[in-house]
Short mmCIF file of C-alpha atoms and ligand atoms in Angstrom, two decimals:
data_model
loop_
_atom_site.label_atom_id
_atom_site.label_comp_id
_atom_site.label_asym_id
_atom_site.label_seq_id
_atom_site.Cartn_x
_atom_site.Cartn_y
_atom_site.Cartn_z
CA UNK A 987 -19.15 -20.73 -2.16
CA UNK A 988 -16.73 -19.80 0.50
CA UNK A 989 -17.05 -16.19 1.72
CA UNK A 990 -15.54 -14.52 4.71
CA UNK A 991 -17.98 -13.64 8.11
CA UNK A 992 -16.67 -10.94 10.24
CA UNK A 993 -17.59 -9.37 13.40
CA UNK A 994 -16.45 -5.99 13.06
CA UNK A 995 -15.30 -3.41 15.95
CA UNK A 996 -12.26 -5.04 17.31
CA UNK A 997 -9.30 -2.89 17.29
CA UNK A 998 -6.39 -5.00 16.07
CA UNK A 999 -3.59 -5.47 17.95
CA UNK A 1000 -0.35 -7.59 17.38
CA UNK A 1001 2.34 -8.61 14.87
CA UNK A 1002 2.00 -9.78 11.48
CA UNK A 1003 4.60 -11.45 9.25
CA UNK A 1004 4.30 -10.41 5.86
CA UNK A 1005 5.05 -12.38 3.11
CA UNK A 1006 6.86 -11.84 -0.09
CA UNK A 1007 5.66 -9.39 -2.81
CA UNK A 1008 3.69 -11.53 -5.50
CA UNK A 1009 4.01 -8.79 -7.97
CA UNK A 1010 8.09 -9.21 -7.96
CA UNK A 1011 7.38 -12.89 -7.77
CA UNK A 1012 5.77 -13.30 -10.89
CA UNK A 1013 8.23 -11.85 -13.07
CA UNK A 1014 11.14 -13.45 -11.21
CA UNK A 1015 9.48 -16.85 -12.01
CA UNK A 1016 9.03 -16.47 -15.63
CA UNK A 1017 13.00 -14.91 -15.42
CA UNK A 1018 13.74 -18.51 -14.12
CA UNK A 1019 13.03 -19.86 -17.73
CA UNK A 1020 15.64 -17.81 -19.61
CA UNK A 1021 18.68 -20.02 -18.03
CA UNK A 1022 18.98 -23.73 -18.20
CA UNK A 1023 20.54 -24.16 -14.71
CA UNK A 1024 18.64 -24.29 -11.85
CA UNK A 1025 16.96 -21.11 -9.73
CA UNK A 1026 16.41 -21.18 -6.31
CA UNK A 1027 13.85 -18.19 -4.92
CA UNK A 1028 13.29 -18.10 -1.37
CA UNK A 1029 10.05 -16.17 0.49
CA UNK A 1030 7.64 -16.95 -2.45
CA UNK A 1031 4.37 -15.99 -1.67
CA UNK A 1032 1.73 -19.02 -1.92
CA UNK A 1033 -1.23 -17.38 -3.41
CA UNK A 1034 -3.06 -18.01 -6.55
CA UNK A 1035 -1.31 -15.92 -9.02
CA UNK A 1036 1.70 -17.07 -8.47
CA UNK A 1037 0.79 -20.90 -8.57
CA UNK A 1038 -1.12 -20.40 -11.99
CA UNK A 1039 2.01 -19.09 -13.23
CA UNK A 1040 3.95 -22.20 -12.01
CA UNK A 1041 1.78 -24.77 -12.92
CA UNK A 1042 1.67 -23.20 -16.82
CA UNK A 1043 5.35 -23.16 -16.48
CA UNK A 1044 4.97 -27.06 -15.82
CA UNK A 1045 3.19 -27.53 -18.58
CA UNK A 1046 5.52 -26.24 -20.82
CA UNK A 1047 8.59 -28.51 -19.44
CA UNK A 1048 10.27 -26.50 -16.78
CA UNK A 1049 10.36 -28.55 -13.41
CA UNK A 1050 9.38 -27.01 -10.62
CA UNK A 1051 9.73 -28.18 -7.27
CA UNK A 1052 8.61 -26.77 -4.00
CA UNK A 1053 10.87 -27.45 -1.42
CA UNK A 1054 8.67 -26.08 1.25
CA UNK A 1055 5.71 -23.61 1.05
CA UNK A 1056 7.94 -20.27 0.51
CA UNK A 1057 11.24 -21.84 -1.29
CA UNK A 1058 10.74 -23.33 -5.04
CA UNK A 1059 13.33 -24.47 -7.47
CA UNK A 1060 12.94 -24.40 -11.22
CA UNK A 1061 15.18 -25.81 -13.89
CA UNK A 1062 13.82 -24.57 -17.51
CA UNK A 1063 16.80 -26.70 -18.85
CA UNK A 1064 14.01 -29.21 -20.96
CA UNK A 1065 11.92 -26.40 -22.72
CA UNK A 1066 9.38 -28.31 -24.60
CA UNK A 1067 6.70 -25.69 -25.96
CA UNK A 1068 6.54 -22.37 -26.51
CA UNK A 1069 2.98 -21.94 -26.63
CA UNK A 1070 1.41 -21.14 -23.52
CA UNK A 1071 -2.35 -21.74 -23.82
CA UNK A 1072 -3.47 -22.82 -20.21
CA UNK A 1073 -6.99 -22.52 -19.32
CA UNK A 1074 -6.10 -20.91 -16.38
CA UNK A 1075 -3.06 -18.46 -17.28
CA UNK A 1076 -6.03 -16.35 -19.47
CA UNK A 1077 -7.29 -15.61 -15.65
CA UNK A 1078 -3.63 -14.09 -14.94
CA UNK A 1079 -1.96 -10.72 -15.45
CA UNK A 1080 1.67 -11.47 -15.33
CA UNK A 1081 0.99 -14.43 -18.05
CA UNK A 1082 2.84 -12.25 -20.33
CA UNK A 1083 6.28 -12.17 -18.35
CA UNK A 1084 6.30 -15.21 -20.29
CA UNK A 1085 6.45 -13.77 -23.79
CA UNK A 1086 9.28 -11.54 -22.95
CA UNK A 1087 11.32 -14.82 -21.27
CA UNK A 1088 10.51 -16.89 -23.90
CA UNK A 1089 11.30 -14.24 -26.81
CA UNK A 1090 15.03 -13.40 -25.42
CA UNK A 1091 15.86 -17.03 -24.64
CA UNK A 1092 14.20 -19.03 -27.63
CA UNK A 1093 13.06 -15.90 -29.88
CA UNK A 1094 9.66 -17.21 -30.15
CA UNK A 1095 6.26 -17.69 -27.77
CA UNK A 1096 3.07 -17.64 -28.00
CA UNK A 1097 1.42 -17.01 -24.90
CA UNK A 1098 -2.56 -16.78 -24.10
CA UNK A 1099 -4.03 -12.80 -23.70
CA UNK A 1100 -3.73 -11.50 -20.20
CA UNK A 1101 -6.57 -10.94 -17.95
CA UNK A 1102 -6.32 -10.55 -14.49
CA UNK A 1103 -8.44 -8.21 -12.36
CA UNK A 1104 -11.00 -5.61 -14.10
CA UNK A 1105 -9.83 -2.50 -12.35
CA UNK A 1106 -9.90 -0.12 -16.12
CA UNK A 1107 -8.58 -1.22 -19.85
CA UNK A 1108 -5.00 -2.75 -19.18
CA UNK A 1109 -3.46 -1.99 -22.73
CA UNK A 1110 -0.56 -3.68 -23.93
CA UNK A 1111 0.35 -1.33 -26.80
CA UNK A 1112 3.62 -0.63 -24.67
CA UNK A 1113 5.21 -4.21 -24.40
CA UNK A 1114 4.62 -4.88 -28.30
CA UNK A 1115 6.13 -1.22 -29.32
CA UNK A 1116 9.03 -2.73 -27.37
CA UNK A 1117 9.71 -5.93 -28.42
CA UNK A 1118 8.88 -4.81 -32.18
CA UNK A 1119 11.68 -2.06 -31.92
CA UNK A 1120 14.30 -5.17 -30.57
CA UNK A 1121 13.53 -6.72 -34.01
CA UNK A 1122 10.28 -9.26 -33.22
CA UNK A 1123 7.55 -9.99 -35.21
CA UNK A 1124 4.32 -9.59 -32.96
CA UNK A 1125 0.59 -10.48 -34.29
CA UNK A 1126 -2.44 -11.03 -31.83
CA UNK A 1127 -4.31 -13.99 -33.09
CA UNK A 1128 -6.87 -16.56 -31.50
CA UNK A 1129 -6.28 -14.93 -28.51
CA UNK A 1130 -2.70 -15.83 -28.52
CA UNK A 1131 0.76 -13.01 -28.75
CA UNK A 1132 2.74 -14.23 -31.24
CA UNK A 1133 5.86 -13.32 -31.56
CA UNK A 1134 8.83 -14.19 -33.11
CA UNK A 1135 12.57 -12.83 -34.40
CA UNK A 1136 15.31 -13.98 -36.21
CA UNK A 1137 17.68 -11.79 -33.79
CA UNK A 1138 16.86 -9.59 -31.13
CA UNK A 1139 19.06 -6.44 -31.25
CA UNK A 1140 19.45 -3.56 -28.80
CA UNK A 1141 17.68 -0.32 -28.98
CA UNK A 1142 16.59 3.01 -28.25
CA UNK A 1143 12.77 2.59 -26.43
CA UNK A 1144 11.19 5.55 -25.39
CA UNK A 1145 7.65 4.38 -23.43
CA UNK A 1146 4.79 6.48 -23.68
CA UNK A 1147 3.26 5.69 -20.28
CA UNK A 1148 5.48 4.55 -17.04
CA UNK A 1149 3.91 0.74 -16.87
CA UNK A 1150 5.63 -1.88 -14.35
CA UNK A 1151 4.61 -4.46 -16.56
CA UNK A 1152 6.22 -3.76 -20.21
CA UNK A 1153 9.26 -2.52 -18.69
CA UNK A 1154 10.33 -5.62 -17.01
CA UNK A 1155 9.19 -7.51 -20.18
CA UNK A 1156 11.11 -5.78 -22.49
CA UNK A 1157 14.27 -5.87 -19.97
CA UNK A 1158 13.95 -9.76 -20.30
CA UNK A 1159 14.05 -9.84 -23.76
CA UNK A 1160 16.86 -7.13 -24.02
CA UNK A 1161 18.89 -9.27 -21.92
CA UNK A 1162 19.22 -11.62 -24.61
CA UNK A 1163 19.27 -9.27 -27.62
CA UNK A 1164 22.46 -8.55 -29.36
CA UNK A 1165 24.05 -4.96 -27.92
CA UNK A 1166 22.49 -2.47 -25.89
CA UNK A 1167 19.02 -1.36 -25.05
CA UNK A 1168 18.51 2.17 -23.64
CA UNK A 1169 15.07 2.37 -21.73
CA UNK A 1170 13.27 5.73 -21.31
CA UNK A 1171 10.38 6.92 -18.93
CA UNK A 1172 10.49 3.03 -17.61
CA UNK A 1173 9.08 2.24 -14.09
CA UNK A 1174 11.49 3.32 -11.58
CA UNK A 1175 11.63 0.03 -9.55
CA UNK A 1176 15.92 0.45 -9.71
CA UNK A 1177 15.77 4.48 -8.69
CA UNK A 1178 16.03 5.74 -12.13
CA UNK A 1179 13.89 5.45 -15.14
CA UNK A 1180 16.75 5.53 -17.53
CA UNK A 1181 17.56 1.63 -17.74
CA UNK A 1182 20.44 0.11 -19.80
CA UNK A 1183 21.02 -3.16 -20.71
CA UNK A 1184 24.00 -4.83 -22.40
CA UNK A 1185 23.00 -8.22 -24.15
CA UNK A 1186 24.25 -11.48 -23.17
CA UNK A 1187 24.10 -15.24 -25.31
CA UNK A 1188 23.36 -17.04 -21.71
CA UNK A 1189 22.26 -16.68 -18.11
CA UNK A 1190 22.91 -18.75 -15.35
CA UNK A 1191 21.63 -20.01 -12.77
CA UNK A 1192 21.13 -18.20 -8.97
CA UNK A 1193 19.49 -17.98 -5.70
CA UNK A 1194 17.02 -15.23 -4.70
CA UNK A 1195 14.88 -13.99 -1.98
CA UNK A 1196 11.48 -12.29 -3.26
CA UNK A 1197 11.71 -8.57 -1.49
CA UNK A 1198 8.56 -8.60 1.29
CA UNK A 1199 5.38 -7.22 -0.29
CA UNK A 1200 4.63 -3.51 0.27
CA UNK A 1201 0.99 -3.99 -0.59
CA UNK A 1202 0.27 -7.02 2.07
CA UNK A 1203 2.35 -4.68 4.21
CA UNK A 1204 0.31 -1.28 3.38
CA UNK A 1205 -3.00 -3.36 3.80
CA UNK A 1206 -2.19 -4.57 7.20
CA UNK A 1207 -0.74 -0.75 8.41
CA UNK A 1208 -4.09 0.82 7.59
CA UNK A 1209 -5.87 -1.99 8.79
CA UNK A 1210 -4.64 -0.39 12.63
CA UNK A 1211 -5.58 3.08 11.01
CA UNK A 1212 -9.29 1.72 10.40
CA UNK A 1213 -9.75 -0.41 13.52
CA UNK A 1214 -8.24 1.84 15.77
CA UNK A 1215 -5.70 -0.73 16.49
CA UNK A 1216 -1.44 -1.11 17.03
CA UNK A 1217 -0.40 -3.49 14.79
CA UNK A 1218 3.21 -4.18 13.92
CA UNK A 1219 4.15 -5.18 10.56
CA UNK A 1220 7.53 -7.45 10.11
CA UNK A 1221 10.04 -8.24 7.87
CA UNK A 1222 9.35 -5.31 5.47
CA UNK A 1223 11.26 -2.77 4.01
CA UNK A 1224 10.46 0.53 5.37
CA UNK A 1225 12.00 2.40 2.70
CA UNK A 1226 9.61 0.80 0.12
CA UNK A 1227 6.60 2.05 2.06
CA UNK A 1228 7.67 5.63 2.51
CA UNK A 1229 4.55 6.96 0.61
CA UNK A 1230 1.89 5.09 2.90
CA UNK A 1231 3.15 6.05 5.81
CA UNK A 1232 3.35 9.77 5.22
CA UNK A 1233 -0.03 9.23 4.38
CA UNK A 1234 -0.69 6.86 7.52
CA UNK A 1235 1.52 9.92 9.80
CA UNK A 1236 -1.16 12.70 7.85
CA UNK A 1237 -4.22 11.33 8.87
CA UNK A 1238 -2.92 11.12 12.53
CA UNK A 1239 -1.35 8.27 13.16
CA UNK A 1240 1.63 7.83 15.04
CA UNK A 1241 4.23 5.49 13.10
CA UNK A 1242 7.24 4.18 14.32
CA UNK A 1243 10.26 2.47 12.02
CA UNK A 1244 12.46 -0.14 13.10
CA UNK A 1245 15.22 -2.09 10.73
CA UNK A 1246 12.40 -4.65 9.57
CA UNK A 1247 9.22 -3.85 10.74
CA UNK A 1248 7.23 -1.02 11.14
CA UNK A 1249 4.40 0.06 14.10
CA UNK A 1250 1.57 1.83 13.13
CA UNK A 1251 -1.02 2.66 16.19
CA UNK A 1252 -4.26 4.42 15.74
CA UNK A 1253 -5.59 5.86 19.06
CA UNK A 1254 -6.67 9.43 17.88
CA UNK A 1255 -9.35 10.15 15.42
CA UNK A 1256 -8.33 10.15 11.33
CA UNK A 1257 -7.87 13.31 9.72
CA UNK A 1258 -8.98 13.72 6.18
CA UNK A 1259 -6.36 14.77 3.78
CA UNK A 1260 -5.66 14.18 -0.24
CA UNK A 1261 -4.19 11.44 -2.16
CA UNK A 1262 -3.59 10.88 -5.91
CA UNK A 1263 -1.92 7.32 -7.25
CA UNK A 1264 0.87 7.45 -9.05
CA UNK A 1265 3.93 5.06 -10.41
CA UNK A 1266 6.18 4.31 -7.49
CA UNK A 1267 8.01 5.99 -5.55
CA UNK A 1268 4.31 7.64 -5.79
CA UNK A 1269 1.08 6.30 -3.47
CA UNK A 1270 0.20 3.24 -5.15
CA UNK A 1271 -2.80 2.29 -6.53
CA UNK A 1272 -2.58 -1.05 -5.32
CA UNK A 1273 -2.98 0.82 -1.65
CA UNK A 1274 -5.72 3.32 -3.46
CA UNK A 1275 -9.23 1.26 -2.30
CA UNK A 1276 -7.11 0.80 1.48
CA UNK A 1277 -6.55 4.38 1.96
CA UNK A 1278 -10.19 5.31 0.73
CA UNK A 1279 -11.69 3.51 3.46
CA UNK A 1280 -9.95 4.71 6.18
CA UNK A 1281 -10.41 8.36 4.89
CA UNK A 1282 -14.24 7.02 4.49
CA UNK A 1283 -13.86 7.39 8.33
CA UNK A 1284 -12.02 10.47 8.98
CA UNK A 1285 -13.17 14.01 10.14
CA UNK A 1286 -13.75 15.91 6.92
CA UNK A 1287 -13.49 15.93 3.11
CA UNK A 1288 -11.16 14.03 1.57
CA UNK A 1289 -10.17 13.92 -1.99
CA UNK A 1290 -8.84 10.46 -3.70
CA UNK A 1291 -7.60 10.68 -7.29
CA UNK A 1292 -6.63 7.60 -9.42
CA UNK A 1293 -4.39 7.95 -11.93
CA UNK A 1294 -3.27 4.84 -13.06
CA UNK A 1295 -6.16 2.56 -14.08
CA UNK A 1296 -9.84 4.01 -14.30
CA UNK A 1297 -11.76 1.74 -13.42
CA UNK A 1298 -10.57 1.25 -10.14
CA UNK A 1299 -13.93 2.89 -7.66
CA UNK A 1300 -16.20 0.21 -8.06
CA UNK A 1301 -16.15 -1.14 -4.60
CA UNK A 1302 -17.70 2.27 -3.96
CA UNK A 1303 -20.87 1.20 -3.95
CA UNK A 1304 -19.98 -1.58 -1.63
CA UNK A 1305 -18.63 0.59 0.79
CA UNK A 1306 -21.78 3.19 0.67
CA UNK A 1307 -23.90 0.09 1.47
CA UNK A 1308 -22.06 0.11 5.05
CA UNK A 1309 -22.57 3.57 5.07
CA UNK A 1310 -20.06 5.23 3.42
CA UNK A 1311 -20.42 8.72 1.77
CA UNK A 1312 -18.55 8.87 -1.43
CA UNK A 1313 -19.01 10.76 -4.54
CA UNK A 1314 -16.87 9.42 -7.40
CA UNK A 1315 -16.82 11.82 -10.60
CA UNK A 1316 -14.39 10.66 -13.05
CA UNK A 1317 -10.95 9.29 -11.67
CA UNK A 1318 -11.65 11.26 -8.33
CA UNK A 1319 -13.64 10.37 -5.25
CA UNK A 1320 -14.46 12.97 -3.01
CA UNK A 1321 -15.08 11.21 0.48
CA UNK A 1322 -17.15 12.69 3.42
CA UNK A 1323 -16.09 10.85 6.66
CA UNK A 1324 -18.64 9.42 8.40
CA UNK A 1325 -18.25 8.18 12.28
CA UNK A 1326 -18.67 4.43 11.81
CA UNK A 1327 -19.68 1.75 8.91
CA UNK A 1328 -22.33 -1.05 9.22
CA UNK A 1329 -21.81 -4.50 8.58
CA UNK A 1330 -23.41 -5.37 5.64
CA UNK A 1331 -23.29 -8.46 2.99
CA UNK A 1332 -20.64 -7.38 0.19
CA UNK A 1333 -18.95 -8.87 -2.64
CA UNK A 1334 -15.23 -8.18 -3.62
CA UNK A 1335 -14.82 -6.67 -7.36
CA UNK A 1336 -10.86 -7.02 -7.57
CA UNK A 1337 -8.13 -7.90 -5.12
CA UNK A 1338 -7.13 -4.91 -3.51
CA UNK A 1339 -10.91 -3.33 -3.38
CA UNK A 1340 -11.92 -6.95 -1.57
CA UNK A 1341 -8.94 -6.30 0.92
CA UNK A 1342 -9.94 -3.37 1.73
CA UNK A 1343 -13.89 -3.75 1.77
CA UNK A 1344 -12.63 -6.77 4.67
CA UNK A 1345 -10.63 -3.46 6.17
CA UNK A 1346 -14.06 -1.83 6.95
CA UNK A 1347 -16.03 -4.63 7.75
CA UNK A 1348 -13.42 -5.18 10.35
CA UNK A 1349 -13.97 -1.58 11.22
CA UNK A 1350 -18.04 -1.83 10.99
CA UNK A 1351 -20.59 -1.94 14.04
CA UNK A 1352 -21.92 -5.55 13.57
CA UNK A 1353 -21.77 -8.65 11.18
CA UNK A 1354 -20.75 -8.74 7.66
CA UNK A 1355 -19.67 -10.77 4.72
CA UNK A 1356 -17.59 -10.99 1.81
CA UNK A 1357 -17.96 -13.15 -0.94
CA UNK A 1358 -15.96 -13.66 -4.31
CA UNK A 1359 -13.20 -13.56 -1.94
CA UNK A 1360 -10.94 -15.84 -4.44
CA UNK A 1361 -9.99 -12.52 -6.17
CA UNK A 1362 -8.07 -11.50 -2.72
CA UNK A 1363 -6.65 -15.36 -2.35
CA UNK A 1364 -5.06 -14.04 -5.67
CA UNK A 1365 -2.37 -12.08 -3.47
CA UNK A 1366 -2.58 -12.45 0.20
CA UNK A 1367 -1.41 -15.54 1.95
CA UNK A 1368 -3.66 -16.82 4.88
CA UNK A 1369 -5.27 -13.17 4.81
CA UNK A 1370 -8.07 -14.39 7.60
CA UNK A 1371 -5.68 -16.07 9.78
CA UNK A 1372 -3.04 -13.00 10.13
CA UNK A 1373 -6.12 -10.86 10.51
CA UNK A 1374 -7.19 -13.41 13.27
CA UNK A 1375 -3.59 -13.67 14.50
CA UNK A 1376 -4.21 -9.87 15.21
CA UNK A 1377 -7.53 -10.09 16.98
CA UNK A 1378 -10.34 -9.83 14.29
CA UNK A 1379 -13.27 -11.87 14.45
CA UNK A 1380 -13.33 -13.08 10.54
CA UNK A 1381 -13.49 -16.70 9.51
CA UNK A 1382 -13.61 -18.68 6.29
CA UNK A 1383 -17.18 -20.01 5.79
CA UNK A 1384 -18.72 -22.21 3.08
CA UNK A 1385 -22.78 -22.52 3.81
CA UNK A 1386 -25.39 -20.64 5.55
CA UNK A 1387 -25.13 -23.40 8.71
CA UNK A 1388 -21.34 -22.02 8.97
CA UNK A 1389 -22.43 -18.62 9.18
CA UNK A 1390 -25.10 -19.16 12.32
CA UNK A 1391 -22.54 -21.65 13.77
CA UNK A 1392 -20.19 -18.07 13.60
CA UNK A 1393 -22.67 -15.33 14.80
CA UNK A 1394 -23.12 -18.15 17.72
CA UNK A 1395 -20.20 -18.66 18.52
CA UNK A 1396 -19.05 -15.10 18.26
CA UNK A 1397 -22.40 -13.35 19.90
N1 LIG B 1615 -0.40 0.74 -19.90
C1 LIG B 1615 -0.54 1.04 -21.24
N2 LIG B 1615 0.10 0.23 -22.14
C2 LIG B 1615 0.84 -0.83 -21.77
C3 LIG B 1615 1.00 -1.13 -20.42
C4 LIG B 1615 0.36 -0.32 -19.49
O1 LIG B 1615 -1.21 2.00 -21.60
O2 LIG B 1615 1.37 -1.51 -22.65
C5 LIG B 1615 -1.04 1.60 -18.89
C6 LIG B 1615 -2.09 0.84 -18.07
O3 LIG B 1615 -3.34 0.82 -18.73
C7 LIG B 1615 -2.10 1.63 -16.79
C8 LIG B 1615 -0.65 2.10 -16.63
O4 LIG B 1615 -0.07 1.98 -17.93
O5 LIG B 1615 -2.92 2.75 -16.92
C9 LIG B 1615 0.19 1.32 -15.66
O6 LIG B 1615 0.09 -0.07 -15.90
P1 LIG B 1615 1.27 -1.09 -15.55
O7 LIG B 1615 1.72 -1.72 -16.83
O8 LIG B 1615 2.27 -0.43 -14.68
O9 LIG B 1615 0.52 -2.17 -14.71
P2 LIG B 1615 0.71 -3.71 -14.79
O10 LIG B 1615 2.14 -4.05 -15.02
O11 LIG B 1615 -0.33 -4.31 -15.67
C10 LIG B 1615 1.29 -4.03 -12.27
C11 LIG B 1615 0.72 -4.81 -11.14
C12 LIG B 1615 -0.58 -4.17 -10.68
C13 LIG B 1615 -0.30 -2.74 -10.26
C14 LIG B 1615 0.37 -1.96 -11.39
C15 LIG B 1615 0.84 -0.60 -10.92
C16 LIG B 1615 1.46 -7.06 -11.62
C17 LIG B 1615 1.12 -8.43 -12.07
N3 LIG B 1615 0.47 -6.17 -11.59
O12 LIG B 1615 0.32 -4.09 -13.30
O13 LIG B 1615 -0.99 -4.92 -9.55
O14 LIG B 1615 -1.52 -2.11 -9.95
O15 LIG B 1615 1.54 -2.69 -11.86
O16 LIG B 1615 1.32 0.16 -11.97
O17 LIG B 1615 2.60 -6.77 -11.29
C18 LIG B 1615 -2.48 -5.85 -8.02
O18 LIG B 1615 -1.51 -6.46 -7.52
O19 LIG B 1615 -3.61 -5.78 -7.49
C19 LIG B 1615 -2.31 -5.17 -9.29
C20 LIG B 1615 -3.34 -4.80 -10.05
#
């Protein structure tokens, strides 16, 4: 089983090219299907979740080629099922940007339950009250949404919660629907959470680059804040990361913005401070297991509240096995920094939470592991070579001989 060894106490130092953002990714693929001329996306991430999606858009006709690791093409042009049952897409989230494509363009799909990681009870009550109020038909059965209209037409969709997910999947469909579609309380990816859409019969065919990933981006800044290190992050956005680094600037570090890329340097102790998720522009929770760990080491009591999934603490207990000293009641932990972790043999519950647990090992006095580590292959591309590219002693390892020939070879 391949697990990650890491020597921890090197402050990293460097630059680090970040990739693009899988979770735009994923619904720009499935987009692709809706025309029948070609797409061309540029700065694709190549990580898992985005190559299930791919490969069960294969296997329902749409030809995909990769013309080198970060550019694909797609043509959707040759359709030739709407049912989308792969074994693997069940292991995905964003497996239903699929039934929201495949609704507007062909009014019908059927498209395998989501799963993805288990960070609290991902509901999606919001996407069906959507496409049921644009005129489909939607029944969960064998595991499978069904869904199905005669004619989509524009409406009036108030959502009860602000979810990334079912507003983008009820934009694709209400691209396609006859009329207009007014969006309330959506996810405020275009500045506004007012959307409108005007219906169209077709779509055609485009080039696109995937905006850089925030998250990769966020992982790497407070990967300086926990290792005490300057590390440069490039081709990002800085506007997108606004909220992590007032956070990164509160807890003492300096921070300093160029055009594209963004230095974050860590040479005086943390502060603590507070922090409570929320829907962008907000902190994200996809940053929320990041930021814990490097208050986990900061002068003080800090306060993390999660407010977006509620499950999303349980690489606590990890972290208090390296020496952490967290108290999580409810949604909230309440973090008492402690002057150093230990390295320790840990297991990654999700994606972010194993990102981050390698953030403290990297921080911790002496050898540790991670296993399970294909939930962070999900989204991060070559995550232990950029992390070596910036000093840390981490490598990929496969047996128990790999990991003496390591603590060898490292000392
Ligand atoms: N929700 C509902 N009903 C719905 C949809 C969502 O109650 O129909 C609730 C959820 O239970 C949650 C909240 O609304 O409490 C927000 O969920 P949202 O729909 O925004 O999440 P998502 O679309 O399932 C995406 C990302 C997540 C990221 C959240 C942030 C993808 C594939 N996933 O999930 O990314 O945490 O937005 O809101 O884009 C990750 O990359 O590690 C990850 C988990």
């Amino acid at each position: 089983m391949e697990q990650y060894a890491i020597k921890g106490g090197n402050p990293l130092v460097g630059e680090v090219e970040i990739g693009g953002a899988k979770n735009a990714a994923l619904p720009i693929l499935a987009a692709s299907v809706m025309t029948d001329e070609t797409v061309y996306i540029e700065n694709m991430p190549d990580v898992r979740d985005t190559n299930v999606l791919l490969s069960a858009m294969e296997n329902i006709g749409v030809i995909v080629k990769r013309t080198d690791r970060h550019k694909v093409t797609l043509n959707a042009s040759n359709i030739s099922e709407l049912v989308v049952e792969d074994e693997n897409i069940k292991k995905i989230r964003a497996s239903y940007y699929l039934i929201g494509a495949l609704l507007g363009k062909y009014k019908h799909a059927e498209v395998a339950l989501p799963g993805g990681c288990d960070i609290g009870c991902r509901a999606i009550d919001q996407h069906i009250k959507g496409f049921r109020a644009l005129g489909a038909d939607v029944k969960i059965e064998h595991g499978l949404i069904k869904t199905q209209a005669e004619h989509l037409r524009g409406s009036h969709i108030y959502m009860d919660v602000v979810s990334v997910g079912a507003t983008i999947n009820i934009m694709m469909a209400a691209v396609m629907a006859e009329g207009t579609t007014i969006i309330e309380n959506s996810a405020k990816g275009a500045g506004t959470d007012v959307i409108r859409i005007k219906g169209v019969s077709h779509l055609h065919g485009t080039e696109y680059a995937v905006i850089p990933d925030q998250i990769e981006a966020g992982t790497f800044m407070f990967a300086a804040a926990v290792t005490k290190g300057d590390v440069t992050v490039k081709n990002v956005i800085p506007k997108h990361l606004e909220s992590i680094t007032a956070k990164l600037l509160e807890i003492g570090c300096e921070v300093e913005e160029a055009d594209d890329c963004i230095r974050v340097v860590a040479s005086k102790p943390l502060k603590h401070t507070q922090v409570k998720t929320l829907p962008y522009p907000g902190f994200p929770t996809d940053m929320q297991p990041q930021i814990t760990v490097a208050l986990g080491l900061s002068k003080g009591t800090s306060i993390v509240t999660e407010s977006i999934f509620e499950n999303r603490f349980k690489y606590v207990d990890e972290l208090t096995r390296m020496g952490a000293s967290i108290k999580v009641e409810g949604n909230t932990a309440i973090i008492d920094g402690v002057s150093r972790y230990t390295g320790a043999n840990i297991s990654a519950p999700d994606l972010r939470a194993g990102a981050a647990l390698v953030l403290a090992a990297m921080s911790a006095e002496g050898f540790s592991t991670v296993d399970d580590i294909r939930y962070i292959e999900r989204g991060y591309e070559d995550f232990h070579l950029k992390l070596q590219g910036l000093g840390a002693q981490i490598e990929l390892i496969e047996t128990e001989r790999d990991l003496q020939k390591f603590k060898l070879k490292i000392g």
